[in-house]
mmCIF file with all atom_site columns, C-alpha atoms in Angstrom:
data_model
loop_
_atom_site.group_PDB
_atom_site.id
_atom_site.type_symbol
_atom_site.label_atom_id
_atom_site.label_alt_id
_atom_site.label_comp_id
_atom_site.label_asym_id
_atom_site.label_entity_id
_atom_site.label_seq_id
_atom_site.pdbx_PDB_ins_code
_atom_site.Cartn_x
_atom_site.Cartn_y
_atom_site.Cartn_z
_atom_site.occupancy
_atom_site.B_iso_or_equiv
_atom_site.pdbx_formal_charge
_atom_site.auth_seq_id
_atom_site.auth_comp_id
_atom_site.auth_asym_id
_atom_site.auth_atom_id
_atom_site.pdbx_PDB_model_num
ATOM 1   C CA . ARG A 1 1   ? 84.762  28.714  166.720 1.00 0.00 ? 223 ARG A CA 1
ATOM 2   C CA . SER A 1 2   ? 88.200  28.371  166.030 1.00 0.00 ? 224 SER A CA 1
ATOM 3   C CA . ALA A 1 3   ? 87.077  27.557  162.402 1.00 0.00 ? 225 ALA A CA 1
ATOM 4   C CA . ARG A 1 4   ? 85.389  30.811  162.662 1.00 0.00 ? 226 ARG A CA 1
ATOM 5   C CA . GLN A 1 5   ? 88.064  32.596  163.320 1.00 0.00 ? 227 GLN A CA 1
ATOM 6   C CA . THR A 1 6   ? 90.105  30.942  161.141 1.00 0.00 ? 228 THR A CA 1
ATOM 7   C CA . GLN A 1 7   ? 87.619  31.902  158.471 1.00 0.00 ? 229 GLN A CA 1
ATOM 8   C CA . GLU A 1 8   ? 87.724  35.578  159.492 1.00 0.00 ? 230 GLU A CA 1
ATOM 9   C CA . LEU A 1 9   ? 91.372  35.488  160.214 1.00 0.00 ? 231 LEU A CA 1
ATOM 10  C CA . ARG A 1 10  ? 91.615  34.293  156.195 1.00 0.00 ? 232 ARG A CA 1
ATOM 11  C CA . SER A 1 11  ? 89.079  36.747  155.529 1.00 0.00 ? 233 SER A CA 1
ATOM 12  C CA . GLU A 1 12  ? 91.392  39.838  157.081 1.00 0.00 ? 234 GLU A CA 1
ATOM 13  C CA . LEU A 1 13  ? 94.193  37.898  155.360 1.00 0.00 ? 235 LEU A CA 1
ATOM 14  C CA . THR A 1 14  ? 92.376  38.263  151.997 1.00 0.00 ? 236 THR A CA 1
ATOM 15  C CA . ALA A 1 15  ? 91.412  41.901  152.910 1.00 0.00 ? 237 ALA A CA 1
ATOM 16  C CA . ALA A 1 16  ? 94.897  42.544  153.714 1.00 0.00 ? 238 ALA A CA 1
ATOM 17  C CA . GLU A 1 17  ? 96.662  41.087  150.576 1.00 0.00 ? 239 GLU A CA 1
ATOM 18  C CA . GLY A 1 18  ? 93.980  43.184  148.171 1.00 0.00 ? 240 GLY A CA 1
ATOM 19  C CA . LYS A 1 19  ? 94.862  46.351  150.388 1.00 0.00 ? 241 LYS A CA 1
ATOM 20  C CA . LEU A 1 20  ? 98.542  45.369  149.914 1.00 0.00 ? 242 LEU A CA 1
ATOM 21  C CA . LYS A 1 21  ? 98.101  45.077  146.029 1.00 0.00 ? 243 LYS A CA 1
ATOM 22  C CA . GLU A 1 22  ? 96.384  47.935  146.146 1.00 0.00 ? 244 GLU A CA 1
ATOM 23  C CA . ALA A 1 23  ? 99.414  50.011  147.697 1.00 0.00 ? 245 ALA A CA 1
ATOM 24  C CA . ARG A 1 24  ? 101.469 48.184  145.523 1.00 0.00 ? 246 ARG A CA 1
ATOM 25  C CA . THR A 1 25  ? 99.418  49.512  142.205 1.00 0.00 ? 247 THR A CA 1
ATOM 26  C CA . ASP A 1 26  ? 99.591  52.861  144.074 1.00 0.00 ? 248 ASP A CA 1
ATOM 27  C CA . LEU A 1 27  ? 103.293 52.725  144.667 1.00 0.00 ? 249 LEU A CA 1
ATOM 28  C CA . VAL A 1 28  ? 103.707 51.786  141.431 1.00 0.00 ? 250 VAL A CA 1
ATOM 29  C CA . GLN A 1 29  ? 101.385 54.541  139.565 1.00 0.00 ? 251 GLN A CA 1
ATOM 30  C CA . ALA A 1 30  ? 103.458 56.963  142.064 1.00 0.00 ? 252 ALA A CA 1
ATOM 31  C CA . GLN A 1 31  ? 106.710 55.817  140.939 1.00 0.00 ? 253 GLN A CA 1
ATOM 32  C CA . THR A 1 32  ? 105.625 56.207  137.624 1.00 0.00 ? 254 THR A CA 1
ATOM 33  C CA . ALA A 1 33  ? 103.932 59.838  138.014 1.00 0.00 ? 255 ALA A CA 1
ATOM 34  C CA . SER A 1 34  ? 107.247 60.777  139.445 1.00 0.00 ? 256 SER A CA 1
ATOM 35  C CA . THR A 1 35  ? 109.509 59.309  136.965 1.00 0.00 ? 257 THR A CA 1
ATOM 36  C CA . LYS A 1 36  ? 107.358 60.965  134.213 1.00 0.00 ? 258 LYS A CA 1
ATOM 37  C CA . GLY A 1 37  ? 107.675 64.017  136.559 1.00 0.00 ? 259 GLY A CA 1
ATOM 38  C CA . ALA A 1 38  ? 111.166 64.161  136.793 1.00 0.00 ? 260 ALA A CA 1
ATOM 39  C CA . ASP A 1 39  ? 111.013 63.699  132.712 1.00 0.00 ? 261 ASP A CA 1
ATOM 40  C CA . ALA A 1 40  ? 108.719 66.326  132.276 1.00 0.00 ? 262 ALA A CA 1
ATOM 41  C CA . ALA A 1 41  ? 110.767 68.493  134.447 1.00 0.00 ? 263 ALA A CA 1
ATOM 42  C CA . ALA A 1 42  ? 114.035 67.351  132.815 1.00 0.00 ? 264 ALA A CA 1
ATOM 43  C CA . ALA A 1 43  ? 112.272 68.271  129.690 1.00 0.00 ? 265 ALA A CA 1
ATOM 44  C CA . VAL A 1 44  ? 111.521 71.702  130.676 1.00 0.00 ? 266 VAL A CA 1
ATOM 45  C CA . ALA A 1 45  ? 114.856 72.506  132.246 1.00 0.00 ? 267 ALA A CA 1
ATOM 46  C CA . ALA A 1 46  ? 116.347 71.094  128.739 1.00 0.00 ? 268 ALA A CA 1
ATOM 47  C CA . GLU A 1 47  ? 114.079 73.222  126.752 1.00 0.00 ? 269 GLU A CA 1
ATOM 48  C CA . GLN A 1 48  ? 114.940 76.235  129.170 1.00 0.00 ? 270 GLN A CA 1
ATOM 49  C CA . MET A 1 49  ? 118.844 75.553  128.601 1.00 0.00 ? 271 MET A CA 1
ATOM 50  C CA . ALA A 1 50  ? 118.380 74.912  124.714 1.00 0.00 ? 272 ALA A CA 1
ATOM 51  C CA . ARG A 1 51  ? 116.654 78.491  124.807 1.00 0.00 ? 273 ARG A CA 1
ATOM 52  C CA . GLN A 1 52  ? 119.104 80.313  127.109 1.00 0.00 ? 274 GLN A CA 1
ATOM 53  C CA . THR A 1 53  ? 122.056 78.463  124.174 1.00 0.00 ? 275 THR A CA 1
ATOM 54  C CA . GLN A 1 54  ? 120.324 80.152  121.430 1.00 0.00 ? 276 GLN A CA 1
ATOM 55  C CA . ALA A 1 55  ? 119.935 83.444  123.261 1.00 0.00 ? 277 ALA A CA 1
ATOM 56  C CA . MET A 1 56  ? 123.567 82.940  124.024 1.00 0.00 ? 278 MET A CA 1
ATOM 57  C CA . ARG A 1 57  ? 124.448 82.123  119.949 1.00 0.00 ? 279 ARG A CA 1
ATOM 58  C CA . THR A 1 58  ? 122.231 85.049  118.918 1.00 0.00 ? 280 THR A CA 1
ATOM 59  C CA . GLU A 1 59  ? 124.068 87.056  121.547 1.00 0.00 ? 281 GLU A CA 1
ATOM 60  C CA . LEU A 1 60  ? 127.614 86.019  120.235 1.00 0.00 ? 282 LEU A CA 1
ATOM 61  C CA . ALA A 1 61  ? 127.074 86.453  117.176 1.00 0.00 ? 283 ALA A CA 1
ATOM 62  C CA . ASP A 1 62  ? 125.695 89.745  117.046 1.00 0.00 ? 284 ASP A CA 1
ATOM 63  C CA . THR A 1 63  ? 128.704 90.287  119.280 1.00 0.00 ? 285 THR A CA 1
ATOM 64  C CA . LYS A 1 64  ? 130.953 89.160  116.340 1.00 0.00 ? 286 LYS A CA 1
ATOM 65  C CA . ALA A 1 65  ? 128.898 91.668  113.659 1.00 0.00 ? 287 ALA A CA 1
ATOM 66  C CA . GLY A 1 66  ? 129.709 94.371  115.507 1.00 0.00 ? 288 GLY A CA 1
ATOM 67  C CA . LEU A 1 67  ? 133.503 93.649  116.385 1.00 0.00 ? 289 LEU A CA 1
ATOM 68  C CA . ASP A 1 68  ? 133.407 92.849  112.345 1.00 0.00 ? 290 ASP A CA 1
ATOM 69  C CA . LYS A 1 69  ? 131.677 96.362  111.566 1.00 0.00 ? 291 LYS A CA 1
ATOM 70  C CA . VAL A 1 70  ? 134.325 97.766  114.089 1.00 0.00 ? 292 VAL A CA 1
ATOM 71  C CA . ARG A 1 71  ? 137.172 96.019  112.448 1.00 0.00 ? 293 ARG A CA 1
ATOM 72  C CA . SER A 1 72  ? 135.979 97.015  108.944 1.00 0.00 ? 294 SER A CA 1
ATOM 73  C CA . GLU A 1 73  ? 135.417 100.557 110.565 1.00 0.00 ? 295 GLU A CA 1
ATOM 74  C CA . LEU A 1 74  ? 138.757 100.835 111.711 1.00 0.00 ? 296 LEU A CA 1
ATOM 75  C CA . GLN A 1 75  ? 140.502 99.514  108.403 1.00 0.00 ? 297 GLN A CA 1
ATOM 76  C CA . GLN A 1 76  ? 138.552 102.120 106.489 1.00 0.00 ? 298 GLN A CA 1
ATOM 77  C CA . GLU A 1 77  ? 140.209 104.291 109.085 1.00 0.00 ? 299 GLU A CA 1
ATOM 78  C CA . ARG A 1 78  ? 143.825 103.099 108.568 1.00 0.00 ? 300 ARG A CA 1
ATOM 79  C CA . THR A 1 79  ? 143.051 103.445 104.759 1.00 0.00 ? 301 THR A CA 1
ATOM 80  C CA . SER A 1 80  ? 141.617 106.732 104.744 1.00 0.00 ? 302 SER A CA 1
ATOM 81  C CA . VAL A 1 81  ? 144.573 108.061 106.468 1.00 0.00 ? 303 VAL A CA 1
ATOM 82  C CA . GLY A 1 82  ? 147.388 106.231 104.550 1.00 0.00 ? 304 GLY A CA 1
ATOM 83  C CA . LYS A 1 83  ? 145.571 108.391 101.715 1.00 0.00 ? 305 LYS A CA 1
ATOM 84  C CA . GLY A 1 84  ? 145.619 111.368 103.702 1.00 0.00 ? 306 GLY A CA 1
ATOM 85  C CA . VAL A 1 85  ? 149.795 110.600 104.548 1.00 0.00 ? 307 VAL A CA 1
ATOM 86  C CA . GLU A 1 86  ? 150.451 110.106 101.390 1.00 0.00 ? 308 GLU A CA 1
ATOM 87  C CA . ALA A 1 87  ? 148.222 113.120 99.990  1.00 0.00 ? 309 ALA A CA 1
ATOM 88  C CA . ALA A 1 88  ? 150.216 115.101 102.550 1.00 0.00 ? 310 ALA A CA 1
ATOM 89  C CA . LYS A 1 89  ? 153.313 113.517 101.393 1.00 0.00 ? 311 LYS A CA 1
ATOM 90  C CA . THR A 1 90  ? 152.736 114.658 97.972  1.00 0.00 ? 312 THR A CA 1
ATOM 91  C CA . ALA A 1 91  ? 151.177 118.063 98.679  1.00 0.00 ? 313 ALA A CA 1
ATOM 92  C CA . GLN A 1 92  ? 154.455 118.876 101.019 1.00 0.00 ? 314 GLN A CA 1
ATOM 93  C CA . GLN A 1 93  ? 156.578 117.887 97.555  1.00 0.00 ? 315 GLN A CA 1
ATOM 94  C CA . GLN A 1 94  ? 154.898 120.100 95.458  1.00 0.00 ? 316 GLN A CA 1
ATOM 95  C CA . SER A 1 95  ? 155.264 122.192 97.759  1.00 0.00 ? 317 SER A CA 1
ATOM 96  C CA . GLU A 1 96  ? 158.579 122.073 98.116  1.00 0.00 ? 318 GLU A CA 1
ATOM 97  C CA . GLU A 1 97  ? 158.950 121.899 94.201  1.00 0.00 ? 319 GLU A CA 1
ATOM 98  C CA . LEU A 1 98  ? 156.839 125.366 93.821  1.00 0.00 ? 320 LEU A CA 1
ATOM 99  C CA . ARG A 1 99  ? 159.220 127.002 96.207  1.00 0.00 ? 321 ARG A CA 1
ATOM 100 C CA . SER A 1 100 ? 162.191 125.706 94.169  1.00 0.00 ? 322 SER A CA 1
ATOM 101 C CA . GLU A 1 101 ? 160.492 126.943 90.974  1.00 0.00 ? 323 GLU A CA 1
ATOM 102 C CA . LEU A 1 102 ? 159.625 130.595 93.065  1.00 0.00 ? 324 LEU A CA 1
ATOM 103 C CA . ILE A 1 103 ? 163.455 130.787 94.335  1.00 0.00 ? 325 ILE A CA 1
ATOM 104 C CA . ASP A 1 104 ? 164.477 130.677 90.488  1.00 0.00 ? 326 ASP A CA 1
ATOM 105 C CA . ALA A 1 105 ? 162.272 132.676 89.384  1.00 0.00 ? 327 ALA A CA 1
ATOM 106 C CA . GLU A 1 106 ? 163.023 135.295 91.971  1.00 0.00 ? 328 GLU A CA 1
ATOM 107 C CA . GLY A 1 107 ? 166.631 135.075 90.696  1.00 0.00 ? 329 GLY A CA 1
ATOM 108 C CA . LYS A 1 108 ? 165.841 135.223 87.527  1.00 0.00 ? 330 LYS A CA 1
ATOM 109 C CA . LEU A 1 109 ? 163.723 138.426 88.600  1.00 0.00 ? 331 LEU A CA 1
ATOM 110 C CA . LYS A 1 110 ? 166.828 139.939 90.442  1.00 0.00 ? 332 LYS A CA 1
ATOM 111 C CA . LYS A 1 111 ? 169.129 139.232 86.957  1.00 0.00 ? 333 LYS A CA 1
ATOM 112 C CA . ALA A 1 112 ? 166.437 140.218 84.649  1.00 0.00 ? 334 ALA A CA 1
ATOM 113 C CA . ARG A 1 113 ? 166.538 144.119 87.147  1.00 0.00 ? 335 ARG A CA 1
ATOM 114 C CA . SER A 1 114 ? 170.447 143.904 87.299  1.00 0.00 ? 336 SER A CA 1
ATOM 115 C CA . GLU A 1 115 ? 170.083 143.507 83.124  1.00 0.00 ? 337 GLU A CA 1
ATOM 116 C CA . ALA A 1 116 ? 167.510 146.291 83.009  1.00 0.00 ? 338 ALA A CA 1
ATOM 117 C CA . LYS A 1 117 ? 169.743 148.744 85.314  1.00 0.00 ? 339 LYS A CA 1
ATOM 118 C CA . SER A 1 118 ? 172.965 148.219 83.200  1.00 0.00 ? 340 SER A CA 1
ATOM 119 C CA . ALA A 1 119 ? 170.409 148.579 79.667  1.00 0.00 ? 341 ALA A CA 1
ATOM 120 C CA . SER A 1 120 ? 168.773 151.707 81.613  1.00 0.00 ? 342 SER A CA 1
ATOM 121 C CA . ALA A 1 121 ? 172.422 152.873 82.106  1.00 0.00 ? 343 ALA A CA 1
ATOM 122 C CA . THR A 1 122 ? 173.717 152.072 79.189  1.00 0.00 ? 344 THR A CA 1
ATOM 123 C CA . ALA A 1 123 ? 170.830 153.812 77.238  1.00 0.00 ? 345 ALA A CA 1
ATOM 124 C CA . GLN A 1 124 ? 171.510 157.169 79.595  1.00 0.00 ? 346 GLN A CA 1
ATOM 125 C CA . SER A 1 125 ? 174.989 156.967 79.028  1.00 0.00 ? 347 SER A CA 1
ATOM 126 C CA . ALA A 1 126 ? 174.452 156.245 75.197  1.00 0.00 ? 348 ALA A CA 1
ATOM 127 C CA . ASP A 1 127 ? 172.025 159.002 74.950  1.00 0.00 ? 349 ASP A CA 1
ATOM 128 C CA . ALA A 1 128 ? 174.097 161.457 76.389  1.00 0.00 ? 350 ALA A CA 1
ATOM 129 C CA . SER A 1 129 ? 177.048 160.419 74.491  1.00 0.00 ? 351 SER A CA 1
ATOM 130 C CA . SER A 1 130 ? 174.433 160.884 71.445  1.00 0.00 ? 352 SER A CA 1
ATOM 131 C CA . GLN A 1 131 ? 173.830 164.754 72.685  1.00 0.00 ? 353 GLN A CA 1
ATOM 132 C CA . ARG A 1 132 ? 177.412 165.110 73.103  1.00 0.00 ? 354 ARG A CA 1
ATOM 133 C CA . ALA A 1 133 ? 178.015 163.738 69.501  1.00 0.00 ? 355 ALA A CA 1
ATOM 134 C CA . GLN A 1 134 ? 174.951 166.086 68.362  1.00 0.00 ? 356 GLN A CA 1
ATOM 135 C CA . GLU A 1 135 ? 176.694 168.975 70.295  1.00 0.00 ? 357 GLU A CA 1
ATOM 136 C CA . LEU A 1 136 ? 180.121 168.327 68.989  1.00 0.00 ? 358 LEU A CA 1
ATOM 137 C CA . GLU A 1 137 ? 178.482 167.965 65.222  1.00 0.00 ? 359 GLU A CA 1
ATOM 138 C CA . GLU A 1 138 ? 177.003 171.435 65.294  1.00 0.00 ? 360 GLU A CA 1
ATOM 139 C CA . GLU A 1 139 ? 180.460 172.851 66.857  1.00 0.00 ? 361 GLU A CA 1
ATOM 140 C CA . LEU A 1 140 ? 182.001 171.338 63.697  1.00 0.00 ? 362 LEU A CA 1
ATOM 141 C CA . ILE A 1 141 ? 179.289 172.974 61.242  1.00 0.00 ? 363 ILE A CA 1
ATOM 142 C CA . ASP A 1 142 ? 180.017 175.995 63.256  1.00 0.00 ? 364 ASP A CA 1
ATOM 143 C CA . ALA A 1 143 ? 183.797 175.545 62.599  1.00 0.00 ? 365 ALA A CA 1
ATOM 144 C CA . GLN A 1 144 ? 182.961 174.427 58.485  1.00 0.00 ? 366 GLN A CA 1
ATOM 145 C CA . SER A 1 145 ? 180.871 177.832 58.623  1.00 0.00 ? 367 SER A CA 1
ATOM 146 C CA . GLY A 1 146 ? 183.524 180.115 60.303  1.00 0.00 ? 368 GLY A CA 1
ATOM 147 C CA . LEU A 1 147 ? 186.307 178.439 58.312  1.00 0.00 ? 369 LEU A CA 1
ATOM 148 C CA . GLU A 1 148 ? 183.901 178.770 54.876  1.00 0.00 ? 370 GLU A CA 1
ATOM 149 C CA . LYS A 1 149 ? 183.608 182.350 55.760  1.00 0.00 ? 371 LYS A CA 1
ATOM 150 C CA . ALA A 1 150 ? 187.437 182.902 57.036  1.00 0.00 ? 372 ALA A CA 1
ATOM 151 C CA . ARG A 1 151 ? 188.406 182.086 53.120  1.00 0.00 ? 373 ARG A CA 1
#
């Protein structure tokens, strides 16, 4: 009886050892699966982070391109404003030169008018003198004629 019990205990022990081996194998497989799952999860997370990083890089590049465009437009505007200011200065200078020429022309016109009035007055005076000389000449002719008659 005791041998049988020993045999039964040995069989139970062998069965228990087999179950223990199976449990260890299952544990190793579970750990391997868990590690693989963790690795897969880490790979998925890394891939997701890589996509997000790339999206951020793209967004940053777009933002930089937009900023460069705004800088370029601002530079063009500054250049345009500078040209406009330069053109305005040139126009103002030309306007001042024209104003000066106009003032000179007005002065010459006044002088010419004054000379014309003076010439007109001189011409009128000369005309009057010419008429008076003609009258005197006629009187002289009359006087000579009268003198000849008197002789």
